[in-house]
Amino acid sequence: MIALESGASVYERLVEMLSRFVSLVSVRLPDDVLPALLRASELEESAHARLIYNAMFENLEVALRRRVPLCQDTGVLEFFVGLGEAFPYGAALLRAVRDATARATREGFLRPNVVDPLTNRNTGDNTGPYVPWVDVEVLPGADYADVRLYLAGGGSSRPGFARVLDPAQGLEGVAELVLSTVAEYGPPACPPLVVGIGIGPTVEVAATLSKRALLREVGSRNPDPRAALLEEKLAEAINGLGIGPQGLGGRVTALAVHVEYAGRHPATLAVGVSTACWALRRGWLRIYSDLSYRVLSHRGAELG
Amino acid sequence: MGRTVVHLPTTSEVVSRLRVGDVFYVSGVVVTMRDAAHERYLRGGVPLPVDLRGLAILHAGPVMVRSESRWLCLSLGPTTSRRMEYYESELIERTGVKIVIGKGGMGGRTAEACGKHGAVYAVFPGGCGALGASAVEEVIGVEWLDLGIPEALWVLRVREFGPLIVSIDASGRNLADEVLRSARSRVSAALQSLRPHLALPS
């Protein structure tokens, strides 16, 4: 826990801290992902699969050594911010996200990805209408802010969808959509994937939950045993498809399936799916009221 | 065993020896080309500013930064090739490009064009942008930068860029497509085995 040097304004310090956090997430995987990849690689027998995993592991080392984005697609940035009710700099933090994103882009840690959909012009600094996307919740009783960042790459976002099913279609309808989507769109999405599934009353709730599912530690289980069983069985079924690393065949297509659900309407069963590629870049930064911080996702990381 | 390195520019004769599943590396000039560049050339009718004959194109949008007067390539890995399926057979026919590099596989029209014109499609492991950039020796130039950094044509000199896994060979065999078809065919059986776990109380 290290406070940044004093002198700068709170806003400037937040921009500095957040831009370094963004850079960290672009360069280094969070702590939970590499062990999951190592376990998956040990299950593979084909020469291709091993070659691909070796390239992936070498790539992670090269990115750290050269301090460059581990994948060139640094995505569109999605922030999930929890503001402690006693955290004094909420408004400044929400504003700083945008400037921090533009700054990390200028410094070469993000590729300028944001395109205006009506003109096809790249905005050049990863900001645009509504992006970086910021999802905010209030943390009762807390005096800190939690900033979770997810880099939503294009390839891994392509399989995403949300749809409202009839309740009669049940979990079987959910499973069918998930399996057929992964079979059809999974191969170019850089498997092994983490598959996030959201279930709820409406498309936007289901879709949001499917993305929140990707923020969980890889392979963690939903505390509800029925949802946990669904996670386990869906992962087995997806791995039975044989897509493997990079869609060239293999035993592990999904590192994990994560399910999050909300209460539904009697007349609707909405389902959303979001997929993360193997290069699952997310981070979790906690900022305290004195502007000291901890990076909870990346052990030992300092934003100095 | 040493690496198989294909030096660019190359010929149909050389790439025709590569077979599905073979692993190779390329050295020489590669050009990045994504959706917008294909669209401008093939549908917009704007002449390509680079002669691709015998070269490799890369479905990639690199992370580039300008340092004084030079461009530096920081991260270079493949994008989803399937989006270029709309264009690729025509590109292969019209330009004489011999190696198409991307990720995730391409479809039947590209496979047919590879067979007809003696070209291959190869996969570079997606997400390995730092590794890819470490093979770039020189940024020779950039064209169509008005399309934005990811979509511009970056002309790069690389040394042993890879590993590249042949996914479509010049005989038209298509590895990624075989895996895709197999995955599709397994969906209903997978669903069948899941069924006991999906029942809800009535």
Short mmCIF file of C-alpha atoms in Angstrom, two decimals:
data_model
loop_
_atom_site.label_atom_id
_atom_site.label_comp_id
_atom_site.label_asym_id
_atom_site.label_seq_id
_atom_site.Cartn_x
_atom_site.Cartn_y
_atom_site.Cartn_z
CA MET A 1 0.00 0.00 0.00
CA ILE A 2 1.82 3.09 -1.20
CA ALA A 3 0.51 6.61 -1.41
CA LEU A 4 1.54 8.54 -4.52
CA GLU A 5 3.72 11.59 -4.07
CA SER A 6 1.88 14.60 -2.78
CA GLY A 7 1.80 17.93 -4.56
CA ALA A 8 -0.40 16.97 -7.49
CA SER A 9 -4.14 17.55 -7.25
CA VAL A 10 -6.38 14.66 -6.30
CA TYR A 11 -7.67 14.51 -9.86
CA GLU A 12 -4.17 14.38 -11.36
CA ARG A 13 -3.14 11.70 -8.90
CA LEU A 14 -6.17 9.60 -9.82
CA VAL A 15 -5.46 9.94 -13.55
CA GLU A 16 -1.84 8.92 -12.95
CA MET A 17 -2.80 5.94 -10.79
CA LEU A 18 -5.53 4.74 -13.16
CA SER A 19 -3.44 5.11 -16.31
CA ARG A 20 -0.72 3.00 -14.73
CA PHE A 21 -3.33 0.47 -13.67
CA VAL A 22 -4.61 0.31 -17.27
CA SER A 23 -1.04 -0.21 -18.50
CA LEU A 24 -0.45 -2.98 -15.99
CA VAL A 25 -3.59 -4.82 -17.11
CA SER A 26 -2.52 -4.56 -20.75
CA VAL A 27 0.96 -5.97 -20.06
CA ARG A 28 0.44 -8.64 -17.39
CA LEU A 29 -2.26 -11.24 -16.77
CA PRO A 30 -3.99 -11.28 -13.38
CA ASP A 31 -2.67 -13.89 -10.92
CA ASP A 32 -5.44 -16.45 -11.38
CA VAL A 33 -5.18 -16.90 -15.16
CA LEU A 34 -1.70 -18.39 -15.63
CA PRO A 35 -2.27 -21.33 -13.23
CA ALA A 36 -5.51 -22.13 -15.10
CA LEU A 37 -3.62 -22.07 -18.42
CA LEU A 38 -0.85 -24.29 -17.03
CA ARG A 39 -3.41 -26.84 -15.85
CA ALA A 40 -5.12 -26.79 -19.24
CA SER A 41 -1.85 -27.16 -21.14
CA GLU A 42 -1.01 -30.31 -19.19
CA LEU A 43 -4.19 -31.95 -20.44
CA GLU A 44 -3.25 -31.47 -24.08
CA GLU A 45 -1.44 -34.17 -26.00
CA SER A 46 -1.27 -32.99 -29.60
CA ALA A 47 1.88 -31.34 -30.89
CA HIS A 48 -0.13 -28.33 -32.12
CA ALA A 49 -1.77 -27.72 -28.81
CA ARG A 50 1.58 -27.87 -27.02
CA LEU A 51 3.20 -25.57 -29.56
CA ILE A 52 0.40 -23.05 -29.09
CA TYR A 53 0.61 -23.11 -25.30
CA ASN A 54 4.39 -22.70 -25.47
CA ALA A 55 3.95 -19.65 -27.70
CA MET A 56 1.40 -18.26 -25.23
CA PHE A 57 3.70 -18.72 -22.25
CA GLU A 58 6.66 -17.25 -24.12
CA ASN A 59 4.48 -14.32 -25.14
CA LEU A 60 3.63 -13.55 -21.52
CA GLU A 61 7.33 -13.40 -20.69
CA VAL A 62 8.16 -11.21 -23.68
CA ALA A 63 5.36 -8.78 -22.77
CA LEU A 64 6.65 -8.43 -19.21
CA ARG A 65 10.26 -8.07 -20.30
CA ARG A 66 9.54 -5.46 -22.97
CA ARG A 67 6.67 -3.85 -21.04
CA VAL A 68 4.35 -3.95 -24.04
CA PRO A 69 0.72 -5.01 -24.52
CA LEU A 70 0.67 -8.80 -24.35
CA CYS A 71 -2.00 -8.81 -27.05
CA GLN A 72 -2.26 -6.12 -29.70
CA ASP A 73 -6.02 -6.04 -29.29
CA THR A 74 -6.24 -4.12 -26.05
CA GLY A 75 -9.99 -3.95 -26.48
CA VAL A 76 -12.55 -1.40 -25.51
CA LEU A 77 -12.25 -0.59 -21.81
CA GLU A 78 -14.98 -1.55 -19.39
CA PHE A 79 -14.77 -0.32 -15.81
CA PHE A 80 -16.83 -1.76 -12.98
CA VAL A 81 -16.52 0.74 -10.19
CA GLY A 82 -17.70 0.18 -6.62
CA LEU A 83 -17.80 3.47 -4.74
CA GLY A 84 -17.65 3.15 -0.99
CA GLU A 85 -20.31 5.43 0.49
CA ALA A 86 -17.60 7.14 2.56
CA PHE A 87 -15.05 7.38 -0.27
CA PRO A 88 -14.59 11.13 -0.77
CA TYR A 89 -13.44 11.25 -4.42
CA GLY A 90 -16.16 9.37 -6.30
CA ALA A 91 -16.94 12.09 -8.82
CA ALA A 92 -13.26 12.75 -9.53
CA LEU A 93 -12.61 9.03 -9.95
CA LEU A 94 -15.42 8.61 -12.48
CA ARG A 95 -14.10 11.55 -14.51
CA ALA A 96 -10.48 10.40 -14.25
CA VAL A 97 -11.25 7.08 -15.97
CA ARG A 98 -11.60 8.82 -19.33
CA ASP A 99 -8.40 10.84 -19.11
CA ALA A 100 -6.50 7.82 -17.80
CA THR A 101 -7.65 5.80 -20.81
CA ALA A 102 -6.54 8.48 -23.27
CA ARG A 103 -3.21 8.78 -21.48
CA ALA A 104 -2.51 5.01 -21.53
CA THR A 105 -3.30 5.12 -25.26
CA ARG A 106 -0.80 7.94 -25.88
CA GLU A 107 1.84 5.98 -23.99
CA GLY A 108 1.43 2.92 -26.23
CA PHE A 109 -0.23 0.60 -23.74
CA LEU A 110 -3.53 0.62 -25.61
CA ARG A 111 -4.23 0.44 -29.31
CA PRO A 112 -6.68 3.14 -30.37
CA ASN A 113 -9.73 0.96 -30.91
CA VAL A 114 -12.81 3.11 -30.54
CA VAL A 115 -14.61 3.71 -33.82
CA ASP A 116 -17.60 6.01 -34.31
CA PRO A 117 -20.25 3.66 -35.72
CA LEU A 118 -21.87 6.35 -37.86
CA THR A 119 -18.74 7.69 -39.53
CA ASN A 120 -16.41 4.65 -39.27
CA ARG A 121 -13.71 7.02 -37.99
CA ASN A 122 -11.38 5.95 -35.22
CA THR A 123 -11.48 8.48 -32.40
CA GLY A 124 -7.77 7.91 -31.77
CA ASP A 125 -7.74 7.84 -27.98
CA ASN A 126 -10.08 5.02 -26.94
CA THR A 127 -12.80 7.37 -25.81
CA GLY A 128 -16.13 7.93 -27.49
CA PRO A 129 -19.81 8.08 -26.68
CA TYR A 130 -20.32 5.93 -23.56
CA VAL A 131 -16.81 4.46 -23.74
CA PRO A 132 -14.82 3.65 -21.76
CA TRP A 133 -17.93 2.01 -20.35
CA VAL A 134 -18.35 2.61 -16.63
CA ASP A 135 -20.70 0.55 -14.49
CA VAL A 136 -21.12 2.00 -11.00
CA GLU A 137 -22.40 0.56 -7.78
CA VAL A 138 -22.30 1.85 -4.20
CA LEU A 139 -20.52 -0.14 -1.51
CA PRO A 140 -22.38 0.35 1.77
CA GLY A 141 -20.18 1.23 4.72
CA ALA A 142 -16.91 1.26 2.74
CA ASP A 143 -14.45 4.15 2.70
CA TYR A 144 -12.59 2.92 -0.38
CA ALA A 145 -13.34 2.54 -4.08
CA ASP A 146 -12.95 -0.69 -6.05
CA VAL A 147 -12.02 -0.28 -9.68
CA ARG A 148 -12.31 -3.40 -11.78
CA LEU A 149 -11.17 -3.17 -15.37
CA TYR A 150 -11.89 -5.55 -18.21
CA LEU A 151 -10.27 -5.16 -21.64
CA ALA A 152 -12.98 -6.29 -24.05
CA GLY A 153 -11.09 -7.48 -27.13
CA GLY A 154 -12.87 -7.76 -30.48
CA GLY A 155 -12.28 -11.46 -31.11
CA SER A 156 -13.39 -12.53 -27.69
CA SER A 157 -16.43 -10.23 -27.78
CA ARG A 158 -17.70 -11.57 -31.14
CA PRO A 159 -19.48 -14.64 -29.71
CA GLY A 160 -21.43 -12.52 -27.22
CA PHE A 161 -25.19 -12.43 -27.33
CA ALA A 162 -28.30 -12.05 -25.19
CA ARG A 163 -31.78 -13.29 -25.93
CA VAL A 164 -35.10 -13.79 -24.20
CA LEU A 165 -36.30 -17.39 -24.18
CA ASP A 166 -39.70 -18.71 -23.20
CA PRO A 167 -39.62 -20.26 -19.73
CA ALA A 168 -40.76 -23.57 -21.28
CA GLN A 169 -37.36 -23.78 -23.00
CA GLY A 170 -35.80 -23.99 -19.58
CA LEU A 171 -32.15 -24.61 -18.82
CA GLU A 172 -32.03 -26.90 -21.82
CA GLY A 173 -32.73 -23.88 -24.01
CA VAL A 174 -29.95 -22.02 -22.22
CA ALA A 175 -27.51 -24.90 -22.67
CA GLU A 176 -28.36 -25.29 -26.34
CA LEU A 177 -27.70 -21.61 -27.03
CA VAL A 178 -24.43 -21.71 -25.13
CA LEU A 179 -23.15 -24.86 -26.83
CA SER A 180 -24.14 -23.87 -30.34
CA THR A 181 -22.66 -20.40 -29.87
CA VAL A 182 -19.34 -21.73 -28.61
CA ALA A 183 -19.23 -24.33 -31.41
CA GLU A 184 -19.91 -21.72 -34.09
CA TYR A 185 -18.11 -18.62 -32.81
CA GLY A 186 -15.65 -20.01 -30.25
CA PRO A 187 -12.80 -21.12 -32.55
CA PRO A 188 -11.58 -17.63 -33.60
CA ALA A 189 -12.21 -16.13 -30.13
CA CYS A 190 -8.79 -17.35 -28.91
CA PRO A 191 -9.71 -20.43 -26.89
CA PRO A 192 -9.28 -21.74 -24.26
CA LEU A 193 -12.10 -19.41 -23.23
CA VAL A 194 -13.79 -18.45 -20.03
CA VAL A 195 -17.52 -18.55 -20.73
CA GLY A 196 -19.71 -16.19 -18.71
CA ILE A 197 -23.44 -16.90 -18.61
CA GLY A 198 -26.05 -14.55 -17.21
CA ILE A 199 -29.65 -15.53 -16.57
CA GLY A 200 -32.39 -13.07 -15.64
CA PRO A 201 -35.57 -11.24 -16.58
CA THR A 202 -34.37 -9.09 -19.50
CA VAL A 203 -31.57 -9.00 -22.05
CA GLU A 204 -29.57 -6.23 -20.42
CA VAL A 205 -29.63 -7.88 -16.99
CA ALA A 206 -28.61 -11.22 -18.46
CA ALA A 207 -25.88 -9.61 -20.58
CA THR A 208 -24.48 -7.57 -17.70
CA LEU A 209 -24.40 -10.61 -15.43
CA SER A 210 -22.63 -12.62 -18.12
CA LYS A 211 -19.85 -10.02 -18.15
CA ARG A 212 -19.75 -9.80 -14.36
CA ALA A 213 -19.29 -13.57 -14.38
CA LEU A 214 -16.00 -13.02 -16.25
CA LEU A 215 -14.75 -10.78 -13.43
CA ARG A 216 -14.73 -13.73 -11.06
CA GLU A 217 -11.52 -15.66 -10.42
CA VAL A 218 -11.13 -18.29 -13.14
CA GLY A 219 -12.67 -21.58 -12.03
CA SER A 220 -14.28 -20.14 -8.90
CA ARG A 221 -17.71 -21.65 -8.26
CA ASN A 222 -21.04 -19.91 -7.87
CA PRO A 223 -21.97 -20.27 -4.17
CA ASP A 224 -25.34 -21.75 -5.15
CA PRO A 225 -24.66 -25.52 -5.57
CA ARG A 226 -27.19 -25.82 -8.43
CA ALA A 227 -25.49 -23.03 -10.36
CA ALA A 228 -22.09 -24.54 -9.51
CA LEU A 229 -23.19 -27.90 -10.94
CA LEU A 230 -24.42 -26.17 -14.08
CA GLU A 231 -21.02 -24.49 -14.41
CA GLU A 232 -19.20 -27.78 -14.08
CA LYS A 233 -21.43 -29.72 -16.47
CA LEU A 234 -21.48 -26.98 -19.11
CA ALA A 235 -17.68 -26.80 -19.01
CA GLU A 236 -17.47 -30.57 -19.56
CA ALA A 237 -19.92 -30.35 -22.45
CA ILE A 238 -18.02 -27.46 -24.08
CA ASN A 239 -14.74 -29.30 -23.73
CA GLY A 240 -16.35 -32.28 -25.43
CA LEU A 241 -16.66 -30.16 -28.60
CA GLY A 242 -12.93 -30.63 -29.26
CA ILE A 243 -12.21 -27.06 -30.41
CA GLY A 244 -9.02 -26.73 -28.35
CA PRO A 245 -6.47 -23.92 -28.26
CA GLN A 246 -6.90 -21.51 -31.18
CA GLY A 247 -9.60 -23.70 -32.71
CA LEU A 248 -7.13 -26.20 -34.13
CA GLY A 249 -8.36 -29.12 -32.01
CA GLY A 250 -7.77 -30.16 -28.42
CA ARG A 251 -9.22 -31.17 -25.12
CA VAL A 252 -9.69 -27.84 -23.36
CA THR A 253 -11.96 -25.28 -25.05
CA ALA A 254 -13.24 -23.68 -21.83
CA LEU A 255 -10.94 -23.00 -18.89
CA ALA A 256 -14.13 -22.46 -16.91
CA VAL A 257 -17.82 -21.62 -17.16
CA HIS A 258 -19.16 -19.03 -14.74
CA VAL A 259 -22.89 -18.58 -14.17
CA GLU A 260 -24.52 -15.55 -12.54
CA TYR A 261 -28.26 -15.21 -12.25
CA ALA A 262 -30.99 -12.81 -11.21
CA GLY A 263 -34.64 -13.48 -10.45
CA ARG A 264 -36.63 -13.69 -13.68
CA HIS A 265 -40.12 -12.66 -14.76
CA PRO A 266 -42.75 -15.43 -14.92
CA ALA A 267 -42.97 -14.88 -18.68
CA THR A 268 -39.29 -14.54 -19.55
CA LEU A 269 -36.05 -16.46 -19.30
CA ALA A 270 -33.35 -14.14 -20.59
CA VAL A 271 -29.88 -15.51 -21.20
CA GLY A 272 -26.67 -13.69 -21.98
CA VAL A 273 -23.27 -15.05 -22.92
CA SER A 274 -19.92 -13.28 -22.80
CA THR A 275 -16.66 -14.99 -23.59
CA ALA A 276 -13.13 -14.13 -22.53
CA CYS A 277 -10.10 -15.24 -24.52
CA TRP A 278 -7.16 -17.04 -22.88
CA ALA A 279 -5.45 -13.64 -22.60
CA LEU A 280 -8.05 -12.59 -20.04
CA ARG A 281 -6.95 -9.10 -19.09
CA ARG A 282 -8.70 -7.72 -16.09
CA GLY A 283 -7.60 -5.95 -12.95
CA TRP A 284 -8.87 -5.01 -9.55
CA LEU A 285 -7.59 -1.86 -7.88
CA ARG A 286 -8.70 -0.68 -4.45
CA ILE A 287 -8.20 3.01 -3.71
CA TYR A 288 -8.43 4.20 -0.12
CA SER A 289 -9.59 7.57 1.16
CA ASP A 290 -5.99 8.81 1.61
CA LEU A 291 -5.30 7.84 -2.05
CA SER A 292 -3.11 4.91 -1.06
CA TYR A 293 -3.99 1.78 -3.03
CA ARG A 294 -3.68 -1.95 -3.41
CA VAL A 295 -3.72 -3.93 -6.64
CA LEU A 296 -5.74 -6.96 -5.60
CA SER A 297 -5.51 -8.75 -8.95
CA HIS A 298 -1.76 -8.61 -9.55
CA ARG A 299 0.45 -9.64 -6.65
CA GLY A 300 3.30 -7.24 -5.92
CA ALA A 301 2.30 -4.77 -8.64
CA GLU A 302 3.07 -1.14 -7.98
CA LEU A 303 1.67 1.72 -9.96
CA GLY A 304 4.79 3.83 -9.60
CA MET B 1 15.34 -30.15 -36.04
CA GLY B 2 15.73 -26.64 -37.37
CA ARG B 3 12.89 -24.29 -38.11
CA THR B 4 11.25 -24.21 -41.51
CA VAL B 5 11.64 -20.62 -42.64
CA VAL B 6 9.92 -19.29 -45.74
CA HIS B 7 11.69 -16.24 -47.15
CA LEU B 8 9.52 -13.56 -48.68
CA PRO B 9 8.81 -12.89 -51.47
CA THR B 10 8.07 -16.53 -52.16
CA THR B 11 6.40 -18.57 -54.88
CA SER B 12 3.52 -21.01 -55.30
CA GLU B 13 6.10 -23.73 -55.78
CA VAL B 14 7.56 -23.13 -52.31
CA VAL B 15 4.30 -22.77 -50.41
CA SER B 16 2.78 -25.78 -52.22
CA ARG B 17 5.21 -27.95 -50.28
CA LEU B 18 3.58 -26.87 -47.01
CA ARG B 19 0.87 -29.21 -45.77
CA VAL B 20 -1.93 -28.75 -43.26
CA GLY B 21 -0.48 -28.99 -39.77
CA ASP B 22 3.08 -28.04 -40.79
CA VAL B 23 4.75 -25.38 -38.66
CA PHE B 24 6.85 -22.66 -40.26
CA TYR B 25 8.16 -19.12 -39.81
CA VAL B 26 8.43 -16.27 -42.29
CA SER B 27 11.26 -13.80 -42.87
CA GLY B 28 10.99 -10.79 -45.15
CA VAL B 29 8.20 -8.34 -45.92
CA VAL B 30 4.71 -8.80 -44.50
CA VAL B 31 1.83 -6.34 -44.82
CA THR B 32 -1.03 -6.00 -42.34
CA MET B 33 -4.49 -5.95 -43.88
CA ARG B 34 -7.81 -6.02 -42.09
CA ASP B 35 -11.44 -5.36 -42.95
CA ALA B 36 -11.19 -1.72 -43.99
CA ALA B 37 -8.15 -2.19 -46.23
CA HIS B 38 -9.77 -5.14 -48.03
CA GLU B 39 -12.95 -3.09 -48.41
CA ARG B 40 -11.17 -0.03 -49.83
CA TYR B 41 -9.24 -2.05 -52.39
CA LEU B 42 -11.80 -4.62 -53.48
CA ARG B 43 -15.08 -2.74 -53.14
CA GLY B 44 -13.89 0.86 -53.18
CA GLY B 45 -11.69 0.22 -56.22
CA VAL B 46 -8.73 2.14 -54.80
CA PRO B 47 -5.44 0.68 -56.11
CA LEU B 48 -3.32 -1.03 -53.46
CA PRO B 49 -0.26 1.07 -52.65
CA VAL B 50 1.85 -2.06 -52.03
CA ASP B 51 2.61 -4.83 -54.51
CA LEU B 52 1.73 -8.01 -52.63
CA ARG B 53 3.03 -10.47 -55.22
CA GLY B 54 4.77 -13.32 -53.41
CA LEU B 55 4.39 -11.68 -50.03
CA ALA B 56 2.42 -12.50 -46.88
CA ILE B 57 -0.47 -10.51 -45.51
CA LEU B 58 -1.25 -10.50 -41.86
CA HIS B 59 -4.78 -10.10 -40.52
CA ALA B 60 -3.58 -7.84 -37.75
CA GLY B 61 -3.88 -4.39 -36.31
CA PRO B 62 -0.69 -3.71 -34.38
CA VAL B 63 -0.02 -1.40 -31.46
CA MET B 64 2.24 1.26 -33.00
CA VAL B 65 3.79 4.31 -31.39
CA ARG B 66 5.66 7.13 -33.01
CA SER B 67 9.05 7.85 -31.53
CA GLU B 68 10.46 11.03 -33.10
CA SER B 69 10.31 10.30 -36.82
CA ARG B 70 10.11 6.52 -36.50
CA TRP B 71 7.24 4.12 -35.92
CA LEU B 72 7.77 1.36 -33.38
CA CYS B 73 5.75 -1.84 -33.38
CA LEU B 74 4.97 -2.81 -29.78
CA SER B 75 2.43 -5.59 -30.22
CA LEU B 76 1.53 -7.56 -33.34
CA GLY B 77 -0.81 -10.52 -33.34
CA PRO B 78 -3.63 -11.82 -35.49
CA THR B 79 -7.27 -10.82 -35.66
CA THR B 80 -10.23 -13.05 -36.54
CA SER B 81 -9.69 -14.10 -40.15
CA ARG B 82 -13.28 -15.15 -40.71
CA ARG B 83 -14.29 -11.52 -41.19
CA MET B 84 -12.07 -11.40 -44.26
CA GLU B 85 -13.75 -14.43 -45.86
CA TYR B 86 -15.92 -11.98 -47.84
CA TYR B 87 -12.85 -10.68 -49.63
CA GLU B 88 -9.94 -13.09 -49.49
CA SER B 89 -10.41 -15.27 -52.55
CA GLU B 90 -10.53 -12.18 -54.74
CA LEU B 91 -7.52 -10.67 -52.98
CA ILE B 92 -5.48 -13.83 -53.56
CA GLU B 93 -6.49 -13.90 -57.21
CA ARG B 94 -5.84 -10.24 -57.93
CA THR B 95 -2.65 -9.60 -55.97
CA GLY B 96 -0.69 -12.85 -56.10
CA VAL B 97 -0.22 -12.86 -52.33
CA LYS B 98 1.08 -16.30 -51.32
CA ILE B 99 0.63 -16.52 -47.55
CA VAL B 100 -2.34 -15.29 -45.54
CA ILE B 101 -1.74 -15.22 -41.79
CA GLY B 102 -4.47 -14.82 -39.19
CA LYS B 103 -6.33 -16.72 -36.56
CA GLY B 104 -9.37 -18.92 -36.17
CA GLY B 105 -9.59 -20.31 -39.69
CA MET B 106 -11.18 -19.32 -42.99
CA GLY B 107 -13.91 -20.75 -45.17
CA GLY B 108 -14.39 -22.68 -48.39
CA ARG B 109 -13.94 -19.84 -50.85
CA THR B 110 -10.53 -19.01 -49.44
CA ALA B 111 -9.57 -22.69 -49.46
CA GLU B 112 -10.59 -22.90 -53.12
CA ALA B 113 -8.53 -19.82 -53.97
CA CYS B 114 -5.51 -21.26 -52.15
CA GLY B 115 -5.83 -24.44 -54.22
CA LYS B 116 -6.28 -22.56 -57.49
CA HIS B 117 -3.52 -20.00 -57.03
CA GLY B 118 -0.99 -21.93 -54.95
CA ALA B 119 -1.30 -20.06 -51.65
CA VAL B 120 -1.68 -21.05 -47.98
CA TYR B 121 -3.51 -19.75 -44.94
CA ALA B 122 -1.67 -20.12 -41.62
CA VAL B 123 -2.55 -19.45 -38.01
CA PHE B 124 -0.34 -17.45 -35.68
CA PRO B 125 -1.41 -18.08 -32.07
CA GLY B 126 -3.89 -15.35 -31.15
CA GLY B 127 -3.14 -13.18 -28.16
CA CYS B 128 0.61 -13.44 -28.73
CA GLY B 129 1.14 -9.84 -29.81
CA ALA B 130 4.26 -9.25 -27.75
CA LEU B 131 5.89 -12.33 -29.26
CA GLY B 132 4.88 -11.25 -32.77
CA ALA B 133 6.30 -7.76 -32.33
CA SER B 134 9.60 -9.20 -31.12
CA ALA B 135 10.08 -10.60 -34.66
CA VAL B 136 9.72 -7.18 -36.33
CA GLU B 137 13.08 -5.88 -37.52
CA GLU B 138 11.90 -2.76 -39.26
CA VAL B 139 8.76 -0.75 -39.88
CA ILE B 140 9.27 -0.07 -43.58
CA GLY B 141 6.25 2.15 -43.97
CA VAL B 142 2.57 2.73 -43.55
CA GLU B 143 -0.18 3.34 -46.10
CA TRP B 144 -3.81 4.33 -45.64
CA LEU B 145 -3.17 5.62 -42.14
CA ASP B 146 -6.40 7.62 -42.46
CA LEU B 147 -8.19 4.31 -41.76
CA GLY B 148 -6.79 4.45 -38.23
CA ILE B 149 -3.81 2.64 -36.71
CA PRO B 150 -5.43 -0.81 -36.50
CA GLU B 151 -6.77 -0.74 -40.07
CA ALA B 152 -3.81 0.86 -41.87
CA LEU B 153 -1.48 -1.13 -44.11
CA TRP B 154 1.70 -1.57 -42.09
CA VAL B 155 4.63 -2.76 -44.17
CA LEU B 156 6.97 -4.64 -41.87
CA ARG B 157 10.25 -6.49 -42.26
CA VAL B 158 10.17 -9.53 -39.97
CA ARG B 159 12.67 -12.17 -39.04
CA GLU B 160 11.35 -15.66 -38.29
CA PHE B 161 7.85 -14.47 -37.49
CA GLY B 162 5.92 -17.40 -36.07
CA PRO B 163 5.13 -20.12 -35.16
CA LEU B 164 2.69 -20.39 -38.04
CA ILE B 165 0.52 -23.48 -38.34
CA VAL B 166 -0.72 -24.28 -41.84
CA SER B 167 -4.49 -24.37 -41.64
CA ILE B 168 -5.32 -24.28 -45.38
CA ASP B 169 -2.78 -25.74 -47.77
CA ALA B 170 -2.41 -25.41 -51.51
CA SER B 171 -4.30 -28.67 -51.99
CA GLY B 172 -7.28 -26.89 -50.43
CA ARG B 173 -7.39 -28.94 -47.22
CA ASN B 174 -8.77 -26.85 -44.34
CA LEU B 175 -7.84 -27.85 -40.77
CA ALA B 176 -9.78 -25.21 -38.81
CA ASP B 177 -12.86 -25.95 -40.89
CA GLU B 178 -12.56 -29.65 -40.06
CA VAL B 179 -12.44 -28.82 -36.34
CA LEU B 180 -15.41 -26.44 -36.72
CA ARG B 181 -17.54 -29.05 -38.54
CA SER B 182 -16.68 -31.64 -35.94
CA ALA B 183 -17.60 -29.27 -33.09
CA ARG B 184 -20.95 -28.49 -34.75
CA SER B 185 -21.70 -32.18 -35.17
CA ARG B 186 -21.05 -32.83 -31.47
CA VAL B 187 -23.48 -30.23 -30.10
CA SER B 188 -26.59 -32.43 -29.98
CA ALA B 189 -24.78 -35.34 -28.28
CA ALA B 190 -23.29 -32.95 -25.73
CA LEU B 191 -26.75 -31.57 -25.04
CA GLN B 192 -28.10 -35.08 -24.64
CA SER B 193 -25.51 -35.90 -21.99
CA LEU B 194 -26.29 -32.64 -20.18
CA ARG B 195 -30.04 -33.22 -20.09
CA PRO B 196 -30.19 -35.04 -16.70
CA HIS B 197 -28.58 -31.99 -15.08
CA LEU B 198 -30.94 -29.46 -16.62
CA ALA B 199 -34.30 -30.52 -15.26
CA LEU B 200 -36.11 -28.04 -13.01
CA PRO B 201 -38.82 -28.83 -10.43
CA SER B 202 -42.29 -28.68 -11.99
#
